[in-house]
PDB file of C-alpha atoms and ligand atoms in Angstrom:
ATOM      1  CA  MET Y   1     -34.439  11.247  -1.671  1.00  0.00           C
ATOM      2  CA  SER Y   2     -36.538   8.168  -1.338  1.00  0.00           C
ATOM      3  CA  GLY Y   3     -34.550   5.842   1.278  1.00  0.00           C
ATOM      4  CA  ILE Y   4     -30.908   8.287   0.589  1.00  0.00           C
ATOM      5  CA  ILE Y   5     -29.722   8.441   4.083  1.00  0.00           C
ATOM      6  CA  LEU Y   6     -27.509  11.851   3.468  1.00  0.00           C
ATOM      7  CA  LYS Y   7     -24.809  11.116   5.867  1.00  0.00           C
ATOM      8  CA  THR Y   8     -23.492  14.630   8.156  1.00  0.00           C
ATOM      9  CA  ARG Y   9     -19.874  15.728   8.088  1.00  0.00           C
ATOM     10  CA  GLU Y  10     -18.523  14.073  11.384  1.00  0.00           C
ATOM     11  CA  GLU Y  11     -20.557  10.952  10.302  1.00  0.00           C
ATOM     12  CA  ILE Y  12     -17.765  10.711   7.093  1.00  0.00           C
ATOM     13  CA  GLU Y  13     -15.063  10.577   9.389  1.00  0.00           C
ATOM     14  CA  LEU Y  14     -16.159   7.822  10.843  1.00  0.00           C
ATOM     15  CA  MET Y  15     -17.118   6.086   8.124  1.00  0.00           C
ATOM     16  CA  ARG Y  16     -13.371   7.364   6.091  1.00  0.00           C
ATOM     17  CA  GLU Y  17     -12.290   5.248  10.033  1.00  0.00           C
ATOM     18  CA  SER Y  18     -13.837   1.652   8.686  1.00  0.00           C
ATOM     19  CA  ALA Y  19     -12.715   2.237   5.460  1.00  0.00           C
ATOM     20  CA  LEU Y  20      -9.161   2.636   6.684  1.00  0.00           C
ATOM     21  CA  ILE Y  21      -9.555  -0.898   8.173  1.00  0.00           C
ATOM     22  CA  VAL Y  22     -11.091  -2.058   5.210  1.00  0.00           C
ATOM     23  CA  SER Y  23      -8.443  -0.792   3.198  1.00  0.00           C
ATOM     24  CA  LYS Y  24      -5.431  -2.118   5.208  1.00  0.00           C
ATOM     25  CA  THR Y  25      -6.569  -5.256   5.733  1.00  0.00           C
ATOM     26  CA  LEU Y  26      -6.654  -5.443   2.141  1.00  0.00           C
ATOM     27  CA  GLY Y  27      -2.983  -4.496   2.211  1.00  0.00           C
ATOM     28  CA  MET Y  28      -1.770  -6.788   5.063  1.00  0.00           C
ATOM     29  CA  LEU Y  29      -3.870  -9.617   2.339  1.00  0.00           C
ATOM     30  CA  ALA Y  30      -1.165  -8.593  -0.660  1.00  0.00           C
ATOM     31  CA  SER Y  31       1.857  -9.476   0.569  1.00  0.00           C
ATOM     32  CA  GLU Y  32      -0.205 -12.846   2.010  1.00  0.00           C
ATOM     33  CA  ILE Y  33      -1.513 -14.286  -1.605  1.00  0.00           C
ATOM     34  CA  LYS Y  34       1.197 -16.084  -3.039  1.00  0.00           C
ATOM     35  CA  PRO Y  35       0.988 -19.118  -4.551  1.00  0.00           C
ATOM     36  CA  GLY Y  36       0.222 -22.266  -2.478  1.00  0.00           C
ATOM     37  CA  VAL Y  37      -1.739 -20.617   0.339  1.00  0.00           C
ATOM     38  CA  THR Y  38      -5.382 -20.818   0.667  1.00  0.00           C
ATOM     39  CA  THR Y  39      -8.380 -19.020   1.060  1.00  0.00           C
ATOM     40  CA  LEU Y  40      -9.100 -20.080   4.278  1.00  0.00           C
ATOM     41  CA  ALA Y  41      -6.441 -19.565   5.263  1.00  0.00           C
ATOM     42  CA  LEU Y  42      -6.392 -15.503   3.879  1.00  0.00           C
ATOM     43  CA  ASP Y  43      -9.163 -15.559   5.663  1.00  0.00           C
ATOM     44  CA  ALA Y  44      -8.190 -15.784   8.972  1.00  0.00           C
ATOM     45  CA  LEU Y  45      -5.598 -13.444   8.523  1.00  0.00           C
ATOM     46  CA  ALA Y  46      -8.566 -11.080   7.528  1.00  0.00           C
ATOM     47  CA  TYR Y  47     -10.344 -12.212  10.861  1.00  0.00           C
ATOM     48  CA  ASP Y  48      -7.665 -11.642  13.671  1.00  0.00           C
ATOM     49  CA  PHE Y  49      -6.344  -8.290  11.522  1.00  0.00           C
ATOM     50  CA  ILE Y  50     -10.017  -6.239  11.836  1.00  0.00           C
ATOM     51  CA  LYS Y  51     -10.657  -8.078  15.821  1.00  0.00           C
ATOM     52  CA  ASP Y  52      -6.980  -6.618  16.312  1.00  0.00           C
ATOM     53  CA  GLN Y  53      -8.520  -2.527  14.552  1.00  0.00           C
ATOM     54  CA  ASN Y  54     -11.051  -3.584  17.377  1.00  0.00           C
ATOM     55  CA  ALA Y  55     -13.775  -3.490  13.882  1.00  0.00           C
ATOM     56  CA  GLU Y  56     -15.763  -6.312  14.151  1.00  0.00           C
ATOM     57  CA  PRO Y  57     -16.060  -8.137  10.405  1.00  0.00           C
ATOM     58  CA  GLY Y  58     -18.849  -6.467   8.617  1.00  0.00           C
ATOM     59  CA  PHE Y  59     -19.027  -9.587   6.512  1.00  0.00           C
ATOM     60  CA  LEU Y  60     -19.645 -12.230   8.896  1.00  0.00           C
ATOM     61  CA  GLY Y  61     -23.142 -13.612   9.788  1.00  0.00           C
ATOM     62  CA  LEU Y  62     -24.574 -10.959   7.047  1.00  0.00           C
ATOM     63  CA  TYR Y  63     -26.957 -12.941   5.109  1.00  0.00           C
ATOM     64  CA  ASP Y  64     -25.689 -15.793   7.534  1.00  0.00           C
ATOM     65  CA  PHE Y  65     -22.905 -15.444   5.064  1.00  0.00           C
ATOM     66  CA  PRO Y  66     -19.968 -17.506   6.661  1.00  0.00           C
ATOM     67  CA  ASN Y  67     -16.737 -16.471   6.693  1.00  0.00           C
ATOM     68  CA  THR Y  68     -14.797 -13.368   6.854  1.00  0.00           C
ATOM     69  CA  LEU Y  69     -14.025 -12.143   3.397  1.00  0.00           C
ATOM     70  CA  CYS Y  70     -15.236 -12.884  -0.180  1.00  0.00           C
ATOM     71  CA  MET Y  71     -13.510 -14.552  -2.034  1.00  0.00           C
ATOM     72  CA  SER Y  72     -13.574 -15.062  -5.868  1.00  0.00           C
ATOM     73  CA  PRO Y  73     -11.120 -16.193  -8.288  1.00  0.00           C
ATOM     74  CA  ASN Y  74     -10.470 -16.849 -11.297  1.00  0.00           C
ATOM     75  CA  SER Y  75     -13.638 -16.512 -12.944  1.00  0.00           C
ATOM     76  CA  GLN Y  76     -16.292 -16.323 -10.228  1.00  0.00           C
ATOM     77  CA  VAL Y  77     -17.480 -12.801  -9.884  1.00  0.00           C
ATOM     78  CA  VAL Y  78     -17.603 -12.545  -6.330  1.00  0.00           C
ATOM     79  CA  HIS Y  79     -19.268 -13.957  -3.533  1.00  0.00           C
ATOM     80  CA  GLY Y  80     -17.244 -16.677  -3.219  1.00  0.00           C
ATOM     81  CA  ILE Y  81     -16.660 -18.927  -0.030  1.00  0.00           C
ATOM     82  CA  PRO Y  82     -13.432 -19.013   1.377  1.00  0.00           C
ATOM     83  CA  ASN Y  83     -12.550 -23.293   0.883  1.00  0.00           C
ATOM     84  CA  ASP Y  84      -9.675 -25.323   1.812  1.00  0.00           C
ATOM     85  CA  ASN Y  85      -8.477 -25.429  -2.294  1.00  0.00           C
ATOM     86  CA  PRO Y  86      -4.081 -23.734  -2.218  1.00  0.00           C
ATOM     87  CA  LEU Y  87      -4.338 -20.397  -4.863  1.00  0.00           C
ATOM     88  CA  GLU Y  88      -2.346 -21.445  -8.266  1.00  0.00           C
ATOM     89  CA  GLU Y  89       0.511 -18.681 -10.247  1.00  0.00           C
ATOM     90  CA  GLY Y  90      -1.346 -16.782 -12.609  1.00  0.00           C
ATOM     91  CA  ASP Y  91      -4.849 -17.154 -11.776  1.00  0.00           C
ATOM     92  CA  ILE Y  92      -6.613 -14.089  -9.944  1.00  0.00           C
ATOM     93  CA  ILE Y  93      -8.905 -13.340  -6.714  1.00  0.00           C
ATOM     94  CA  SER Y  94     -10.813 -11.259  -5.936  1.00  0.00           C
ATOM     95  CA  ILE Y  95     -11.176 -10.209  -2.739  1.00  0.00           C
ATOM     96  CA  ASP Y  96     -13.994  -7.721  -0.876  1.00  0.00           C
ATOM     97  CA  CYS Y  97     -14.001  -7.438   2.560  1.00  0.00           C
ATOM     98  CA  GLY Y  98     -16.300  -5.446   5.070  1.00  0.00           C
ATOM     99  CA  ALA Y  99     -15.570  -4.109   8.609  1.00  0.00           C
ATOM    100  CA  LEU Y 100     -18.177  -2.178  10.665  1.00  0.00           C
ATOM    101  CA  LYS Y 101     -16.866   0.142  13.352  1.00  0.00           C
ATOM    102  CA  ASN Y 102     -18.165   3.323  14.545  1.00  0.00           C
ATOM    103  CA  GLY Y 103     -21.403   1.962  13.930  1.00  0.00           C
ATOM    104  CA  PHE Y 104     -20.552   2.350  10.505  1.00  0.00           C
ATOM    105  CA  PHE Y 105     -19.372  -0.276   8.010  1.00  0.00           C
ATOM    106  CA  GLY Y 106     -16.704   0.323   5.346  1.00  0.00           C
ATOM    107  CA  ASP Y 107     -16.514  -2.016   1.629  1.00  0.00           C
ATOM    108  CA  HIS Y 108     -13.671  -3.372  -0.270  1.00  0.00           C
ATOM    109  CA  ALA Y 109     -12.845  -4.928  -2.792  1.00  0.00           C
ATOM    110  CA  TYR Y 110      -9.304  -5.788  -5.243  1.00  0.00           C
ATOM    111  CA  THR Y 111      -7.871  -7.962  -7.652  1.00  0.00           C
ATOM    112  CA  PHE Y 112      -4.624  -9.277  -7.404  1.00  0.00           C
ATOM    113  CA  ALA Y 113      -2.359 -12.174  -9.343  1.00  0.00           C
ATOM    114  CA  VAL Y 114      -1.126 -14.872  -8.249  1.00  0.00           C
ATOM    115  CA  GLY Y 115       2.738 -14.750  -9.140  1.00  0.00           C
ATOM    116  CA  GLU Y 116       2.605 -13.866 -12.796  1.00  0.00           C
ATOM    117  CA  ILE Y 117      -1.064 -13.454 -14.897  1.00  0.00           C
ATOM    118  CA  ALA Y 118      -1.631 -14.088 -18.651  1.00  0.00           C
ATOM    119  CA  PRO Y 119      -1.552 -10.150 -20.201  1.00  0.00           C
ATOM    120  CA  GLU Y 120      -4.660 -10.232 -21.736  1.00  0.00           C
ATOM    121  CA  THR Y 121      -5.919 -11.177 -17.618  1.00  0.00           C
ATOM    122  CA  GLU Y 122      -3.465  -8.113 -16.782  1.00  0.00           C
ATOM    123  CA  LYS Y 123      -5.471  -5.469 -18.954  1.00  0.00           C
ATOM    124  CA  LEU Y 124      -9.313  -7.101 -17.749  1.00  0.00           C
ATOM    125  CA  LEU Y 125      -7.065  -5.921 -14.563  1.00  0.00           C
ATOM    126  CA  ARG Y 126      -6.288  -2.834 -15.146  1.00  0.00           C
ATOM    127  CA  ILE Y 127      -9.828  -1.943 -17.587  1.00  0.00           C
ATOM    128  CA  THR Y 128     -11.546  -2.540 -13.777  1.00  0.00           C
ATOM    129  CA  LYS Y 129     -10.007  -1.203 -11.894  1.00  0.00           C
ATOM    130  CA  GLU Y 130      -9.562   2.334 -14.287  1.00  0.00           C
ATOM    131  CA  SER Y 131     -12.867   2.173 -14.920  1.00  0.00           C
ATOM    132  CA  LEU Y 132     -13.863   2.324 -11.292  1.00  0.00           C
ATOM    133  CA  TYR Y 133     -11.859   6.368 -10.751  1.00  0.00           C
ATOM    134  CA  GLU Y 134     -13.899   6.550 -13.927  1.00  0.00           C
ATOM    135  CA  GLY Y 135     -17.295   5.770 -12.000  1.00  0.00           C
ATOM    136  CA  ILE Y 136     -16.121   8.688  -8.853  1.00  0.00           C
ATOM    137  CA  LYS Y 137     -15.337  11.416 -11.269  1.00  0.00           C
ATOM    138  CA  ALA Y 138     -18.776  10.966 -12.295  1.00  0.00           C
ATOM    139  CA  PHE Y 139     -20.108  11.108  -8.153  1.00  0.00           C
ATOM    140  CA  GLN Y 140     -20.221  14.607  -8.640  1.00  0.00           C
ATOM    141  CA  LEU Y 141     -23.059  17.323  -7.412  1.00  0.00           C
ATOM    142  CA  ASN Y 142     -26.129  17.138 -10.142  1.00  0.00           C
ATOM    143  CA  ASN Y 143     -25.350  14.315 -11.896  1.00  0.00           C
ATOM    144  CA  ARG Y 144     -26.867  11.177 -11.282  1.00  0.00           C
ATOM    145  CA  ILE Y 145     -26.613   7.620 -10.421  1.00  0.00           C
ATOM    146  CA  GLY Y 146     -27.090   7.354 -14.408  1.00  0.00           C
ATOM    147  CA  ASP Y 147     -24.341   9.343 -15.388  1.00  0.00           C
ATOM    148  CA  LEU Y 148     -22.312   7.424 -12.929  1.00  0.00           C
ATOM    149  CA  GLY Y 149     -22.899   3.321 -14.762  1.00  0.00           C
ATOM    150  CA  TYR Y 150     -22.221   5.291 -18.323  1.00  0.00           C
ATOM    151  CA  ALA Y 151     -19.054   5.998 -17.143  1.00  0.00           C
ATOM    152  CA  ILE Y 152     -17.842   2.488 -16.148  1.00  0.00           C
ATOM    153  CA  GLN Y 153     -20.306   0.965 -18.353  1.00  0.00           C
ATOM    154  CA  HIS Y 154     -18.814   3.375 -21.732  1.00  0.00           C
ATOM    155  CA  TYR Y 155     -15.050   2.255 -20.272  1.00  0.00           C
ATOM    156  CA  CYS Y 156     -14.916  -0.779 -20.012  1.00  0.00           C
ATOM    157  CA  GLU Y 157     -17.222  -2.415 -23.719  1.00  0.00           C
ATOM    158  CA  LYS Y 158     -15.060  -0.863 -25.546  1.00  0.00           C
ATOM    159  CA  GLU Y 159     -12.778  -3.007 -24.930  1.00  0.00           C
ATOM    160  CA  GLY Y 160     -15.286  -6.206 -25.393  1.00  0.00           C
ATOM    161  CA  TYR Y 161     -15.092  -7.170 -21.773  1.00  0.00           C
ATOM    162  CA  GLY Y 162     -19.630  -7.775 -20.409  1.00  0.00           C
ATOM    163  CA  VAL Y 163     -20.544  -5.002 -17.386  1.00  0.00           C
ATOM    164  CA  VAL Y 164     -22.494  -7.569 -15.068  1.00  0.00           C
ATOM    165  CA  ARG Y 165     -25.805  -6.443 -14.580  1.00  0.00           C
ATOM    166  CA  GLU Y 166     -27.851  -8.757 -12.002  1.00  0.00           C
ATOM    167  CA  LEU Y 167     -25.616  -7.029  -9.593  1.00  0.00           C
ATOM    168  CA  VAL Y 168     -24.750  -2.775  -8.350  1.00  0.00           C
ATOM    169  CA  GLY Y 169     -22.539  -1.249  -6.750  1.00  0.00           C
ATOM    170  CA  HIS Y 170     -24.616   1.005  -3.990  1.00  0.00           C
ATOM    171  CA  GLY Y 171     -25.583   3.652  -0.881  1.00  0.00           C
ATOM    172  CA  LEU Y 172     -23.253   2.533   2.831  1.00  0.00           C
ATOM    173  CA  GLY Y 173     -23.474   4.107   6.260  1.00  0.00           C
ATOM    174  CA  GLU Y 174     -24.803   1.946   9.017  1.00  0.00           C
ATOM    175  CA  THR Y 175     -26.092  -0.383   7.095  1.00  0.00           C
ATOM    176  CA  MET Y 176     -24.140  -2.438   4.786  1.00  0.00           C
ATOM    177  CA  HIS Y 177     -26.152  -2.237   1.838  1.00  0.00           C
ATOM    178  CA  GLU Y 178     -28.894   1.616   1.688  1.00  0.00           C
ATOM    179  CA  ALA Y 179     -30.346   3.099  -1.350  1.00  0.00           C
ATOM    180  CA  PRO Y 180     -29.121   4.185  -3.408  1.00  0.00           C
ATOM    181  CA  GLU Y 181     -28.549   0.675  -5.842  1.00  0.00           C
ATOM    182  CA  VAL Y 182     -25.409   2.026  -8.139  1.00  0.00           C
ATOM    183  CA  PRO Y 183     -25.765   0.118 -11.459  1.00  0.00           C
ATOM    184  CA  ASN Y 184     -22.075  -0.201 -13.244  1.00  0.00           C
ATOM    185  CA  TYR Y 185     -24.242   0.539 -16.581  1.00  0.00           C
ATOM    186  CA  GLY Y 186     -27.070   3.159 -17.173  1.00  0.00           C
ATOM    187  CA  LYS Y 187     -28.096   6.212 -19.360  1.00  0.00           C
ATOM    188  CA  ARG Y 188     -26.622   9.522 -19.103  1.00  0.00           C
ATOM    189  CA  GLY Y 189     -29.000  11.638 -17.299  1.00  0.00           C
ATOM    190  CA  ARG Y 190     -31.160   9.430 -15.802  1.00  0.00           C
ATOM    191  CA  GLY Y 191     -31.443   8.261 -12.632  1.00  0.00           C
ATOM    192  CA  LYS Y 192     -31.470  10.061  -9.010  1.00  0.00           C
ATOM    193  CA  LYS Y 193     -29.206  13.147  -8.232  1.00  0.00           C
ATOM    194  CA  PHE Y 194     -26.307  13.015  -6.421  1.00  0.00           C
ATOM    195  CA  LEU Y 195     -25.899  15.223  -3.489  1.00  0.00           C
ATOM    196  CA  ASN Y 196     -23.443  15.665  -0.823  1.00  0.00           C
ATOM    197  CA  GLY Y 197     -23.227  13.654   2.458  1.00  0.00           C
ATOM    198  CA  ILE Y 198     -24.255  11.111  -0.290  1.00  0.00           C
ATOM    199  CA  VAL Y 199     -21.729   7.465   0.594  1.00  0.00           C
ATOM    200  CA  LEU Y 200     -21.196   5.033  -1.602  1.00  0.00           C
ATOM    201  CA  ALA Y 201     -19.510   1.352  -2.949  1.00  0.00           C
ATOM    202  CA  ILE Y 202     -18.719   3.065  -6.093  1.00  0.00           C
ATOM    203  CA  GLU Y 203     -17.686  -1.455  -7.107  1.00  0.00           C
ATOM    204  CA  PRO Y 204     -17.369  -2.383 -11.435  1.00  0.00           C
ATOM    205  CA  MET Y 205     -17.755  -5.938 -11.455  1.00  0.00           C
ATOM    206  CA  ILE Y 206     -16.796  -6.842 -14.943  1.00  0.00           C
ATOM    207  CA  ASN Y 207     -16.201  -9.873 -17.040  1.00  0.00           C
ATOM    208  CA  MET Y 208     -13.821 -10.254 -19.763  1.00  0.00           C
ATOM    209  CA  GLY Y 209     -16.157 -12.140 -21.710  1.00  0.00           C
ATOM    210  CA  THR Y 210     -20.117 -12.542 -21.226  1.00  0.00           C
ATOM    211  CA  HIS Y 211     -21.377 -10.123 -19.221  1.00  0.00           C
ATOM    212  CA  ARG Y 212     -24.214 -13.275 -18.251  1.00  0.00           C
ATOM    213  CA  ILE Y 213     -23.923 -15.099 -14.780  1.00  0.00           C
ATOM    214  CA  LYS Y 214     -24.902 -18.386 -12.851  1.00  0.00           C
ATOM    215  CA  GLN Y 215     -24.835 -19.022  -9.187  1.00  0.00           C
ATOM    216  CA  LEU Y 216     -22.781 -22.444  -7.225  1.00  0.00           C
ATOM    217  CA  LYS Y 217     -25.472 -23.957  -5.378  1.00  0.00           C
ATOM    218  CA  ASP Y 218     -23.265 -22.596  -1.893  1.00  0.00           C
ATOM    219  CA  GLY Y 219     -26.234 -20.536  -2.850  1.00  0.00           C
ATOM    220  CA  TRP Y 220     -23.853 -17.862  -2.442  1.00  0.00           C
ATOM    221  CA  THR Y 221     -20.977 -17.752  -5.204  1.00  0.00           C
ATOM    222  CA  ILE Y 222     -21.626 -16.042  -8.555  1.00  0.00           C
ATOM    223  CA  LEU Y 223     -19.501 -17.086 -12.302  1.00  0.00           C
ATOM    224  CA  THR Y 224     -18.912 -16.465 -14.724  1.00  0.00           C
ATOM    225  CA  ALA Y 225     -21.214 -17.483 -17.840  1.00  0.00           C
ATOM    226  CA  ASP Y 226     -18.721 -19.145 -20.638  1.00  0.00           C
ATOM    227  CA  GLY Y 227     -16.065 -19.812 -17.594  1.00  0.00           C
ATOM    228  CA  LYS Y 228     -13.794 -15.905 -18.045  1.00  0.00           C
ATOM    229  CA  PRO Y 229     -11.793 -14.282 -15.919  1.00  0.00           C
ATOM    230  CA  SER Y 230     -13.521 -11.446 -13.491  1.00  0.00           C
ATOM    231  CA  ALA Y 231     -12.716  -8.459 -12.095  1.00  0.00           C
ATOM    232  CA  HIS Y 232     -14.292  -6.782  -8.455  1.00  0.00           C
ATOM    233  CA  PHE Y 233     -12.100  -3.288  -7.263  1.00  0.00           C
ATOM    234  CA  GLU Y 234     -14.216  -1.700  -4.719  1.00  0.00           C
ATOM    235  CA  HIS Y 235     -13.072   1.906  -3.221  1.00  0.00           C
ATOM    236  CA  ASN Y 236     -16.273   3.490  -0.610  1.00  0.00           C
ATOM    237  CA  VAL Y 237     -16.745   7.688  -2.297  1.00  0.00           C
ATOM    238  CA  ALA Y 238     -18.384  10.796  -0.655  1.00  0.00           C
ATOM    239  CA  LEU Y 239     -19.935  13.639  -1.625  1.00  0.00           C
ATOM    240  CA  ILE Y 240     -18.451  16.256  -0.044  1.00  0.00           C
ATOM    241  CA  ASP Y 241     -19.262  19.877  -1.197  1.00  0.00           C
ATOM    242  CA  GLY Y 242     -20.148  18.375  -4.652  1.00  0.00           C
ATOM    243  CA  LYS Y 243     -16.412  16.547  -5.075  1.00  0.00           C
ATOM    244  CA  PRO Y 244     -15.907  12.451  -4.438  1.00  0.00           C
ATOM    245  CA  GLU Y 245     -13.552  11.952  -1.636  1.00  0.00           C
ATOM    246  CA  LEU Y 246     -11.627   8.485  -1.095  1.00  0.00           C
ATOM    247  CA  LEU Y 247     -12.541   7.192   1.925  1.00  0.00           C
ATOM    248  CA  SER Y 248     -10.942   3.742   1.328  1.00  0.00           C
ATOM    249  CA  THR Y 249      -8.237   4.051   0.005  1.00  0.00           C
ATOM    250  CA  PHE Y 250      -5.430   1.314  -1.991  1.00  0.00           C
ATOM    251  CA  GLU Y 251      -2.286   2.900  -1.076  1.00  0.00           C
ATOM    252  CA  TYR Y 252      -1.749   0.052   1.951  1.00  0.00           C
ATOM    253  CA  VAL Y 253      -1.779  -2.831  -1.348  1.00  0.00           C
ATOM    254  CA  TYR Y 254       0.290  -0.755  -3.698  1.00  0.00           C
ATOM    255  CA  GLN Y 255       3.015  -0.149  -0.183  1.00  0.00           C
ATOM    256  CA  ALA Y 256       2.874  -3.854  -0.218  1.00  0.00           C
ATOM    257  CA  LEU Y 257       3.175  -4.700  -4.005  1.00  0.00           C
ATOM    258  CA  GLY Y 258       5.550  -1.732  -4.087  1.00  0.00           C
ATOM    259  CA  ILE Y 259       3.616  -0.314  -5.980  1.00  0.00           C
ATOM    260  CA  GLN Y 260       3.304   3.658  -7.393  1.00  0.00           C
ATOM    261  CA  SER Y 261       0.370   4.954  -8.049  1.00  0.00           C
ATOM    262  CA  GLU Y 262      -1.051   8.777  -8.327  1.00  0.00           C
ATOM    263  CA  GLU Y 263      -4.641   7.664  -9.217  1.00  0.00           C
ATOM    264  CA  GLU Y 264      -6.216   8.219  -6.544  1.00  0.00           C
ATOM    265  CA  ILE Y 265      -5.308  11.657  -5.808  1.00  0.00           C
ATOM    266  CA  PRO Y 266      -7.515  14.057  -7.588  1.00  0.00           C
ATOM    267  CA  PHE Y 267     -10.306  12.547  -5.009  1.00  0.00           C
ATOM    268  CA  ARG Y 268      -8.459  13.061  -1.818  1.00  0.00           C
ATOM    269  CA  SER Y 269      -8.993  16.242  -0.523  1.00  0.00           C
ATOM    270  CA  LEU Y 270      -5.622  16.176   2.522  1.00  0.00           C
ATOM    271  CA  PRO Y 271      -2.559  14.572   2.012  1.00  0.00           C
ATOM    272  CA  LEU Y 272      -3.393  10.249   2.585  1.00  0.00           C
ATOM    273  CA  VAL Y 273      -1.618   9.151   5.221  1.00  0.00           C
ATOM    274  CA  LEU Y 274      -0.893   5.940   6.197  1.00  0.00           C
TER     275      LEU Y 274
HETATM  276 MG1   MG N 301     -17.906  -5.155  -1.170  1.00  0.00          MG
HETATM  277 MG1   MG N 302     -19.946  -3.164  -1.962  1.00  0.00          MG
END
């Protein structure tokens, strides 16, 4: 398959380590997100935390990105740069975190609520996260990339949401962005077939309104064209024995926030030990 690097079981276990580091980092941040905190302060915490795990921040310097985390509040979709603006009650903040350990990358994202958020925004977060699992369910042996994209797109568009076209999920490994591209839209039965040993970063980026986006003059920040909120959730998933196996986990976030969830259980061959 053109350009797709299949991983051995040993490599996948190393990738699980990298995925757990980014998962723990988001879990650590979950307790720190509150009105008044700046995204730059959270970024500094993440830098130290990743270094303490004997890993390297995966985004810092990647394509010249200036920070450890991509921090994208409210109408920002992805690639927001941390700054000194304090988060406010009712905001949402999408945090994307990368780490490099043992030569392999982890890449993980979650959209957090800052205090109480509007019910319609809460629904956007819920549907976007559920669509991630719809995509993971479609990551099965002999299914195709179009099946995965269709699953996410269908789940979100039936709610009237916009599925971002220009930014996509990707293969993951010794480089952050490997083949194949994994769009969050597509046609069933189209695209490359999934094979055992593929590791993907699956990451729906879903807008409450139009799917259209624009970019700030900083050359990084992507935001919705209509100014409505956008959500982003990302897992790292390996295809093992024909089935999707989660390498990353939101359980550290859920532990910090006191959330009970069984959403990840179908995608684990072994129970998660936190
Ligand atoms: Mg990411
Ligand atoms: Mg990614």
